[in-house]
Amino acid sequence: MYATNEWSPLKKVIVGSATGARIPELDTSMRLINYADVDDISKINVGPYPDQVIEEANEDLEIFCDFLRAEDVEVLRPQNNTPVEYYDYCPRDVVFVHGKKAIATPMPIHARHKNYLNIKDHFDNLTVTYRSKENDLYNPGCVGNPNQLALTEVAASFDAANILRANDDILYLVSNSGNVQGAKYLQEQLPKTNVKMLQGVYSYMHIDSTVAFLREGLLLINPSRIKDVSQLPKPFCNWDYIICPEPQPIGHYGTYRNSSNWISMNLFSVNPNLVVVEEHQTSLQKELKKYNIECAMLPMRHAITLGGSFHCVTIDVERG
Ligand code: DAV
């Protein structure tokens, strides 16, 4: 049996690639999903990321792959079959894996609708979900207003990075990158699993800089977004929790910025006692040590520039 959680011993993983990474034209979906918190979009760089960013990000990804191989993990990489309209840096966003089931999710950004093509051959049986391109899927009122989400409910729409797995239970963040219809669709796909929605804590992209699962009954929370664990649905509100220490800022390249400093907590579990953490996050390392969790401290220089650290740049294809 394949494990269906975030922490069981890792056997096989896809690690992303920065090659070809670019920022697409700001159509409605890009404008509202990625930049709802930006008033003036005239300064957003469109086009390929600078060569330096791509080269350094790829160097750090190679170091990460070598580390994983030394831990006896089989490492797969995106193929270069399809031109990259956005990026292959964060496969986590693109395909949701639950045991032997893999779902290419209905991603809200149009430029990512074909993102799964460069990793599809790594799955035996990939379900590709219908993705709406209708304008009424998007809510222009979200700009500058985190209380209004970017997605309406006319169709299921979500990035796989809005989800965390804990065996029989799944935590699904409702935010600009995942709507309630998306959680319902996921529940239909996984009838034996309880899909629990997390709402009203973080409006922007993805769950994995807000909550991390470390092992059965233990999670890490971002105290700037989750003021009290009672905000989490059952059973997670009853788990033990670690409050993530303040991030150590690592900066970003020029005006390219795709995440908050809380990408510091975007860690990736090799097993319940070993996680990979960005190398400057020593306060987090100390905190995890108290729970017998060792941190492999590795570089990820463009985590903020490109909007992803070790959880984002992976898909754990097999754990057990
Ligand atoms: O905290 O800015 C990071 C997105 C990670 N996939 C943040 C969201």
Coordinates of C-alpha atoms and ligand atoms in Angstrom, one line a residue:
M1 CA 0.0 0.0 0.0
Y2 CA 1.2 3.5 -0.8
A3 CA 1.1 6.0 2.1
T4 CA -1.3 8.9 1.6
N5 CA 0.3 11.6 3.8
E6 CA 3.0 14.2 3.9
W7 CA 5.5 12.4 6.1
S8 CA 5.9 8.6 5.5
P9 CA 9.3 7.5 4.2
L10 CA 9.8 9.0 0.8
K11 CA 10.5 6.5 -2.1
K12 CA 9.9 8.4 -5.3
V13 CA 9.7 12.2 -6.0
I14 CA 9.4 14.6 -8.9
V15 CA 11.7 17.7 -8.4
G16 CA 10.9 20.7 -10.5
S17 CA 13.1 22.6 -12.9
A18 CA 13.6 26.4 -13.5
T19 CA 14.5 25.9 -17.1
G20 CA 12.3 28.1 -19.3
A21 CA 10.6 29.8 -16.4
R22 CA 8.6 32.9 -17.4
I23 CA 5.9 35.3 -16.3
P24 CA 3.1 35.1 -18.9
E25 CA 1.1 38.1 -20.1
L26 CA -1.3 39.3 -17.4
D27 CA -4.6 38.0 -18.7
T28 CA -7.6 38.2 -16.2
S29 CA -6.6 34.9 -14.6
M30 CA -3.0 36.0 -13.9
R31 CA -4.0 39.5 -12.8
L32 CA -6.6 38.2 -10.3
I33 CA -5.0 35.0 -9.0
N34 CA -1.4 36.0 -8.7
Y35 CA -1.6 39.7 -8.2
A36 CA -4.8 40.5 -6.3
D37 CA -2.7 42.2 -3.6
V38 CA -0.9 44.4 -6.1
D39 CA -2.6 47.8 -7.0
D40 CA -0.2 48.9 -9.7
I41 CA 0.6 46.0 -12.1
S42 CA 2.6 48.2 -14.5
K43 CA 5.9 47.2 -12.7
I44 CA 5.3 43.5 -13.0
N45 CA 7.9 42.0 -15.3
V46 CA 6.5 39.8 -18.0
G47 CA 8.6 37.4 -20.0
P48 CA 11.4 35.0 -19.2
Y49 CA 13.1 35.2 -15.7
P50 CA 16.6 36.5 -15.8
D51 CA 19.3 33.9 -16.7
Q52 CA 20.9 34.3 -13.3
V53 CA 17.7 33.3 -11.5
I54 CA 17.2 30.3 -13.7
E55 CA 20.9 29.1 -13.4
E56 CA 21.1 29.6 -9.7
A57 CA 17.7 28.0 -9.0
N58 CA 18.7 25.0 -11.1
E59 CA 22.0 24.6 -9.2
D60 CA 20.1 24.5 -5.9
L61 CA 17.6 22.0 -7.3
E62 CA 20.5 19.8 -8.4
I63 CA 21.9 19.9 -4.8
F64 CA 18.5 18.9 -3.5
C65 CA 18.2 16.0 -6.0
D66 CA 21.7 14.8 -5.0
F67 CA 20.7 14.9 -1.3
L68 CA 17.5 12.9 -2.0
R69 CA 19.4 10.3 -4.0
A70 CA 21.8 9.8 -1.1
E71 CA 18.7 9.1 1.0
D72 CA 17.8 6.3 -1.4
V73 CA 15.0 8.2 -3.0
E74 CA 14.2 7.8 -6.8
V75 CA 14.3 11.3 -8.3
L76 CA 12.3 12.2 -11.4
R77 CA 12.4 15.5 -13.3
P78 CA 10.1 17.3 -15.7
Q79 CA 10.6 16.5 -19.4
N80 CA 11.0 19.2 -22.0
N81 CA 8.3 18.1 -24.4
T82 CA 6.0 21.1 -24.1
P83 CA 7.1 24.7 -24.2
V84 CA 6.9 26.2 -20.7
E85 CA 4.2 28.9 -20.6
Y86 CA 4.7 29.5 -16.9
Y87 CA 7.1 27.2 -15.1
D88 CA 8.0 23.7 -14.2
Y89 CA 9.6 24.9 -11.0
C90 CA 6.6 24.0 -8.7
P91 CA 5.2 20.7 -9.8
R92 CA 3.4 20.7 -6.4
D93 CA 0.8 23.1 -7.8
V94 CA 0.0 21.0 -10.8
V95 CA -0.8 17.4 -9.8
F96 CA -2.4 16.1 -6.6
V97 CA -1.2 12.6 -5.6
H98 CA -3.1 10.4 -3.2
G99 CA -1.7 6.9 -3.0
K100 CA -2.0 5.5 -6.5
K101 CA -4.4 8.2 -7.6
A102 CA -3.0 11.3 -9.4
I103 CA -5.1 14.2 -10.5
A104 CA -4.0 17.1 -12.8
T105 CA -6.1 19.7 -11.0
P106 CA -8.2 22.4 -12.7
M107 CA -5.6 25.2 -12.2
P108 CA -7.1 28.7 -12.2
I109 CA -4.3 30.4 -14.2
H110 CA -4.9 29.8 -18.0
A111 CA -1.1 29.7 -18.7
R112 CA -0.8 26.7 -16.4
H113 CA -3.6 24.6 -18.0
K114 CA -1.0 22.5 -19.9
N115 CA 1.6 22.5 -17.1
Y116 CA 1.0 18.8 -16.4
L117 CA 2.2 17.7 -19.8
N118 CA 5.9 17.8 -18.9
I119 CA 5.3 15.5 -15.9
K120 CA 2.4 13.3 -17.1
D121 CA 4.6 10.4 -18.1
H122 CA 5.7 10.0 -14.5
F123 CA 2.2 8.7 -13.5
D124 CA 0.6 5.4 -14.5
N125 CA -2.9 6.7 -14.4
L126 CA -3.4 10.5 -14.4
T127 CA -6.9 12.0 -14.3
V128 CA -7.0 15.3 -16.1
T129 CA -9.8 17.5 -14.7
Y130 CA -11.8 19.8 -17.0
R131 CA -10.6 23.3 -16.6
S132 CA -13.0 26.2 -17.2
K133 CA -11.8 29.2 -19.2
E134 CA -15.0 31.2 -18.6
N135 CA -14.6 34.8 -17.4
D136 CA -17.3 34.3 -14.8
L137 CA -14.9 32.1 -12.9
Y138 CA -13.0 35.2 -11.8
N139 CA -14.0 38.0 -9.4
P140 CA -12.4 41.4 -10.2
G141 CA -13.6 42.7 -6.8
C142 CA -10.7 40.7 -5.2
V143 CA -8.1 43.3 -6.1
G144 CA -7.0 45.0 -2.9
N145 CA -9.6 43.2 -0.9
P146 CA -8.6 39.9 0.7
N147 CA -12.2 39.4 2.0
Q148 CA -13.3 38.8 -1.6
L149 CA -11.7 35.8 -3.2
A150 CA -10.5 35.8 -6.8
L151 CA -12.5 32.7 -7.8
T152 CA -16.3 32.4 -8.0
E153 CA -18.0 29.0 -7.7
V154 CA -19.2 28.4 -11.2
A155 CA -16.7 25.5 -11.7
A156 CA -14.2 23.6 -9.6
S157 CA -10.9 25.3 -9.7
F158 CA -7.8 24.7 -7.6
D159 CA -4.0 24.3 -7.5
A160 CA -2.9 21.0 -6.0
A161 CA -0.8 23.1 -3.6
N162 CA -4.0 24.1 -1.7
I163 CA -4.1 20.6 -0.2
L164 CA -2.3 18.7 2.5
R165 CA -2.8 15.0 3.1
A166 CA -3.1 13.1 6.4
N167 CA -4.2 9.6 5.5
D168 CA -8.0 9.5 6.1
D169 CA -8.2 13.3 6.2
I170 CA -7.3 16.1 3.8
L171 CA -6.9 19.8 4.6
Y172 CA -8.0 22.0 1.7
L173 CA -7.4 25.8 1.8
V174 CA -10.2 27.9 0.2
S175 CA -8.3 30.9 -1.2
N176 CA -7.6 32.7 -4.5
S177 CA -6.1 29.5 -5.8
G178 CA -8.8 27.1 -4.7
N179 CA -12.6 27.4 -4.5
V180 CA -15.3 25.4 -2.5
Q181 CA -16.4 23.6 -5.7
G182 CA -12.8 22.3 -5.9
A183 CA -13.1 20.8 -2.4
K184 CA -16.4 19.2 -3.5
Y185 CA -14.8 17.8 -6.6
L186 CA -11.9 16.3 -4.6
Q187 CA -14.4 14.7 -2.2
E188 CA -16.2 13.0 -5.1
Q189 CA -12.8 11.7 -6.4
L190 CA -11.8 10.4 -2.9
P191 CA -15.0 9.0 -1.4
K192 CA -13.2 7.2 1.4
T193 CA -11.3 10.3 2.5
N194 CA -12.6 13.3 4.5
V195 CA -11.9 16.6 2.7
K196 CA -11.9 19.3 5.4
M197 CA -11.9 22.9 4.3
L198 CA -9.8 25.6 5.9
Q199 CA -11.5 29.0 5.3
G200 CA -10.9 32.6 6.2
V201 CA -7.2 32.4 7.2
Y202 CA -5.3 33.2 4.1
S203 CA -6.7 34.5 0.8
Y204 CA -3.7 34.2 -1.5
M205 CA -1.7 31.3 -3.0
H206 CA -1.6 27.8 -1.6
I207 CA -1.6 26.2 1.9
D208 CA 2.1 25.3 2.2
S209 CA 3.3 28.5 3.8
T210 CA 0.5 28.5 6.3
V211 CA 0.3 24.9 7.6
A212 CA 2.8 22.0 7.4
F213 CA 2.1 18.4 8.5
L214 CA 5.1 16.8 10.2
R215 CA 3.7 13.4 11.4
E216 CA 0.4 11.9 12.6
G217 CA -0.9 14.3 15.2
L218 CA 1.8 17.1 14.8
L219 CA 1.6 20.2 12.6
L220 CA 3.4 23.4 12.1
I221 CA 1.5 26.7 11.9
N222 CA 2.1 30.2 10.6
P223 CA 1.2 32.4 13.6
S224 CA 0.7 35.5 11.4
R225 CA -2.2 33.6 9.6
I226 CA -3.5 31.1 12.2
K227 CA -4.0 32.9 15.5
D228 CA -5.5 29.8 17.2
V229 CA -5.5 26.1 16.3
S230 CA -9.3 26.1 16.9
Q231 CA -9.5 27.8 13.5
L232 CA -8.5 24.5 11.9
P233 CA -11.2 21.9 11.2
K234 CA -11.3 18.5 13.0
P235 CA -9.2 16.5 13.5
F236 CA -6.4 19.0 13.0
C237 CA -7.6 21.4 15.8
N238 CA -6.9 18.5 18.2
W239 CA -3.3 17.9 16.9
D240 CA -0.2 19.0 18.7
Y241 CA 1.2 22.1 17.0
I242 CA 4.5 24.0 16.7
I243 CA 4.3 27.7 16.1
C244 CA 6.7 28.5 13.3
P245 CA 9.4 31.0 14.4
E246 CA 9.7 34.3 12.5
P247 CA 11.3 33.7 9.1
Q248 CA 14.8 34.7 8.4
P249 CA 14.4 36.8 5.2
I250 CA 16.4 35.6 2.3
G251 CA 15.7 38.4 -0.2
H252 CA 14.7 38.2 -3.8
Y253 CA 16.1 39.1 -7.2
G254 CA 15.3 42.7 -8.2
T255 CA 11.6 43.4 -8.4
Y256 CA 10.8 39.7 -8.9
R257 CA 8.9 38.5 -5.9
N258 CA 6.4 35.7 -5.8
S259 CA 6.0 34.9 -2.1
S260 CA 6.1 36.2 1.4
N261 CA 9.0 35.5 3.8
W262 CA 6.8 32.7 5.3
I263 CA 8.0 30.5 2.4
S264 CA 10.5 29.7 5.3
M265 CA 8.0 27.0 6.5
N266 CA 7.7 25.4 3.1
L267 CA 9.6 22.3 4.3
F268 CA 9.6 18.8 2.7
S269 CA 9.6 15.6 4.7
V270 CA 11.9 12.8 3.8
N271 CA 10.5 10.8 6.8
P272 CA 8.9 11.7 10.1
N273 CA 12.3 12.5 11.6
L274 CA 14.0 14.3 8.7
V275 CA 12.8 17.4 6.8
V276 CA 14.5 19.6 4.2
V277 CA 14.5 23.3 5.2
E278 CA 16.0 26.4 3.5
E279 CA 19.5 26.8 5.0
H280 CA 19.0 30.2 6.7
Q281 CA 16.0 29.1 8.8
T282 CA 18.0 28.1 11.9
S283 CA 15.2 29.2 14.4
L284 CA 12.9 26.7 12.8
Q285 CA 15.7 24.1 12.8
K286 CA 16.1 24.6 16.6
E287 CA 12.3 24.4 17.2
L288 CA 11.9 21.1 15.2
K289 CA 14.9 19.6 17.0
K290 CA 12.8 19.7 20.3
Y291 CA 10.4 17.2 18.6
N292 CA 13.2 14.9 17.4
I293 CA 13.0 16.2 13.8
E294 CA 16.3 16.8 12.1
C295 CA 16.6 19.4 9.4
A296 CA 18.8 19.0 6.3
M297 CA 19.7 22.7 5.7
L298 CA 20.0 23.2 1.9
P299 CA 20.1 26.3 -0.3
M300 CA 17.1 27.5 -2.2
R301 CA 18.2 31.0 -3.2
H302 CA 15.2 31.9 -5.3
A303 CA 12.5 30.6 -3.1
I304 CA 11.0 34.1 -2.8
T305 CA 11.9 35.2 -6.3
L306 CA 10.1 32.2 -7.9
G307 CA 7.6 31.6 -5.1
G308 CA 8.6 28.1 -3.9
S309 CA 10.8 26.3 -1.5
F310 CA 11.2 22.5 -0.9
H311 CA 7.5 21.6 -0.6
C312 CA 6.5 23.6 -3.7
V313 CA 9.3 22.2 -5.9
T314 CA 8.3 18.6 -5.3
I315 CA 5.6 16.0 -5.8
D316 CA 6.0 13.0 -3.6
V317 CA 4.9 10.3 -6.0
E318 CA 5.4 7.4 -3.6
R319 CA 5.8 7.1 0.1
G320 CA 5.5 4.0 2.2
Ligands
DAV1 O1 3.2 32.8 1.6 O2 3.5 34.1 -0.1 C1 3.7 31.1 -1.1 C2 3.1 30.2 -2.1 C3 3.7 28.8 -2.0 N1 3.3 27.9 -3.0 C4 3.2 33.0 0.4 C5 2.6 32.0 -0.5

